[in-house]
Amino acid sequence: WCVAAQCPATILSFTVGMQTTPVSVPALAEGRSYKRECSWVSPGYDGFVEVLCVGSRLSGSTDRCVAKGCVAKQEVDVQVGNDTMQVSITGALRHGAVTSAPCSRLVAGYEGHIWLQ
């Protein structure tokens, strides 16, 4: 009597960014996979974590998790001299990208730029 290999239900921990979260994985038949959104493991990430059943063993991957960027009009507190104010980005900014705002537009008498990343 032959029975297809399968992986029993279990809980696996995934790390996405700086966050580690346990994920309940259902029983999987040989060659089948289970996916969970990366944002469920760590807010601020797009994509999915994937668990694959091969040879009655589970393997998991977070390779498809990508950090989200900043949305247009998102604000951040900045300090110029003794003044603290909010600056917003004009358009969406992908993760890791850099934009700037001229100091002179924020506080009279200052030169240079504030770099936002």
CSV table of C-alpha atoms in Angstrom, one decimal:
chain,number,residue,atom,x,y,z
A,1,TRP,CA,0.0,0.0,0.0
A,2,CYS,CA,1.6,3.3,-1.1
A,3,VAL,CA,0.8,6.5,0.5
A,4,ALA,CA,1.9,9.9,-0.8
A,5,ALA,CA,4.4,11.6,1.4
A,6,GLN,CA,3.2,14.6,3.3
A,7,CYS,CA,4.3,17.1,5.9
A,8,PRO,CA,2.4,17.4,9.2
A,9,ALA,CA,0.9,20.6,10.4
A,10,THR,CA,3.3,22.6,12.5
A,11,ILE,CA,4.4,26.1,13.5
A,12,LEU,CA,7.5,27.7,11.9
A,13,SER,CA,9.1,31.0,12.9
A,14,PHE,CA,9.9,33.5,10.1
A,15,THR,CA,12.0,36.6,10.4
A,16,VAL,CA,11.2,39.5,8.1
A,17,GLY,CA,13.1,42.7,8.7
A,18,MET,CA,13.7,42.9,12.4
A,19,GLN,CA,10.5,41.0,13.3
A,20,THR,CA,10.2,37.3,14.1
A,21,THR,CA,6.7,35.8,14.1
A,22,PRO,CA,5.5,32.2,14.5
A,23,VAL,CA,3.3,31.0,11.5
A,24,SER,CA,0.9,28.1,11.7
A,25,VAL,CA,1.4,25.9,8.7
A,26,PRO,CA,-1.3,23.3,7.8
A,27,ALA,CA,-0.5,19.7,6.8
A,28,LEU,CA,0.8,19.8,3.2
A,29,ALA,CA,0.9,17.0,0.6
A,30,GLU,CA,4.2,16.3,-1.1
A,31,GLY,CA,5.2,19.1,-3.5
A,32,ARG,CA,2.5,21.5,-2.2
A,33,SER,CA,3.2,24.9,-0.7
A,34,TYR,CA,1.6,27.4,1.7
A,35,LYS,CA,1.9,31.1,1.5
A,36,ARG,CA,1.4,33.9,4.0
A,37,GLU,CA,1.7,37.7,3.4
A,38,CYS,CA,4.9,39.2,4.6
A,39,SER,CA,3.0,42.0,6.2
A,40,TRP,CA,1.4,39.4,8.5
A,41,VAL,CA,4.9,38.6,9.8
A,42,SER,CA,6.2,42.1,9.8
A,43,PRO,CA,4.2,45.3,8.9
A,44,GLY,CA,5.9,47.4,6.3
A,45,TYR,CA,6.7,44.5,3.9
A,46,ASP,CA,5.1,43.4,0.7
A,47,GLY,CA,5.3,39.9,-0.9
A,48,PHE,CA,4.8,36.5,0.8
A,49,VAL,CA,6.6,33.9,2.9
A,50,GLU,CA,6.4,30.5,1.4
A,51,VAL,CA,6.6,27.0,2.9
A,52,LEU,CA,7.2,24.0,0.6
A,53,CYS,CA,6.8,20.3,1.4
A,54,VAL,CA,9.5,18.2,-0.3
A,55,GLY,CA,10.5,14.7,0.9
A,56,SER,CA,8.2,15.0,3.9
A,57,ARG,CA,10.2,18.0,5.1
A,58,LEU,CA,9.1,21.6,5.2
A,59,SER,CA,11.3,24.4,4.0
A,60,GLY,CA,10.4,28.0,4.4
A,61,SER,CA,11.6,31.2,2.5
A,62,THR,CA,11.2,34.9,3.1
A,63,ASP,CA,13.1,35.7,-0.2
A,64,ARG,CA,10.0,37.4,-1.7
A,65,CYS,CA,9.5,39.9,1.2
A,66,VAL,CA,10.4,43.4,0.1
A,67,ALA,CA,10.3,46.5,2.3
A,68,LYS,CA,7.5,49.0,1.4
A,69,GLY,CA,8.5,52.5,0.5
A,70,CYS,CA,7.0,55.7,1.8
A,71,VAL,CA,3.7,57.0,0.4
A,72,ALA,CA,3.2,60.5,-1.0
A,73,LYS,CA,2.5,63.1,1.6
A,74,GLN,CA,4.0,61.0,4.4
A,75,GLU,CA,5.3,63.3,7.1
A,76,VAL,CA,8.3,63.2,9.4
A,77,ASP,CA,9.4,65.5,12.2
A,78,VAL,CA,12.7,67.4,11.4
A,79,GLN,CA,14.7,69.9,13.4
A,80,VAL,CA,16.4,73.0,11.8
A,81,GLY,CA,18.2,75.0,14.4
A,82,ASN,CA,15.9,75.1,17.4
A,83,ASP,CA,12.8,74.7,15.4
A,84,THR,CA,11.0,71.3,15.0
A,85,MET,CA,8.5,70.9,12.2
A,86,GLN,CA,6.9,68.4,9.9
A,87,VAL,CA,8.1,67.8,6.4
A,88,SER,CA,6.2,65.7,3.9
A,89,ILE,CA,7.5,64.1,0.7
A,90,THR,CA,5.8,65.2,-2.4
A,91,GLY,CA,5.6,61.8,-4.2
A,92,ALA,CA,6.0,58.2,-3.3
A,93,LEU,CA,9.5,57.1,-2.4
A,94,ARG,CA,10.7,53.5,-2.8
A,95,HIS,CA,12.4,51.8,0.1
A,96,GLY,CA,16.1,53.0,0.4
A,97,ALA,CA,15.6,56.0,-1.9
A,98,VAL,CA,16.6,59.5,-0.9
A,99,THR,CA,14.9,62.8,-1.4
A,100,SER,CA,15.6,66.3,0.0
A,101,ALA,CA,13.9,69.5,1.1
A,102,PRO,CA,15.7,72.9,1.1
A,103,CYS,CA,16.2,74.3,4.6
A,104,SER,CA,15.4,77.8,3.3
A,105,ARG,CA,11.8,76.7,2.5
A,106,LEU,CA,11.4,75.5,6.1
A,107,VAL,CA,13.1,78.2,8.2
A,108,ALA,CA,14.2,81.6,7.0
A,109,GLY,CA,17.9,82.3,7.1
A,110,TYR,CA,19.0,78.7,6.7
A,111,GLU,CA,20.8,77.1,3.7
A,112,GLY,CA,21.4,73.5,2.7
A,113,HIS,CA,19.0,70.6,2.5
A,114,ILE,CA,17.4,68.1,4.8
A,115,TRP,CA,17.8,64.6,3.4
A,116,LEU,CA,15.0,62.1,3.8
A,117,GLN,CA,15.3,58.4,3.4
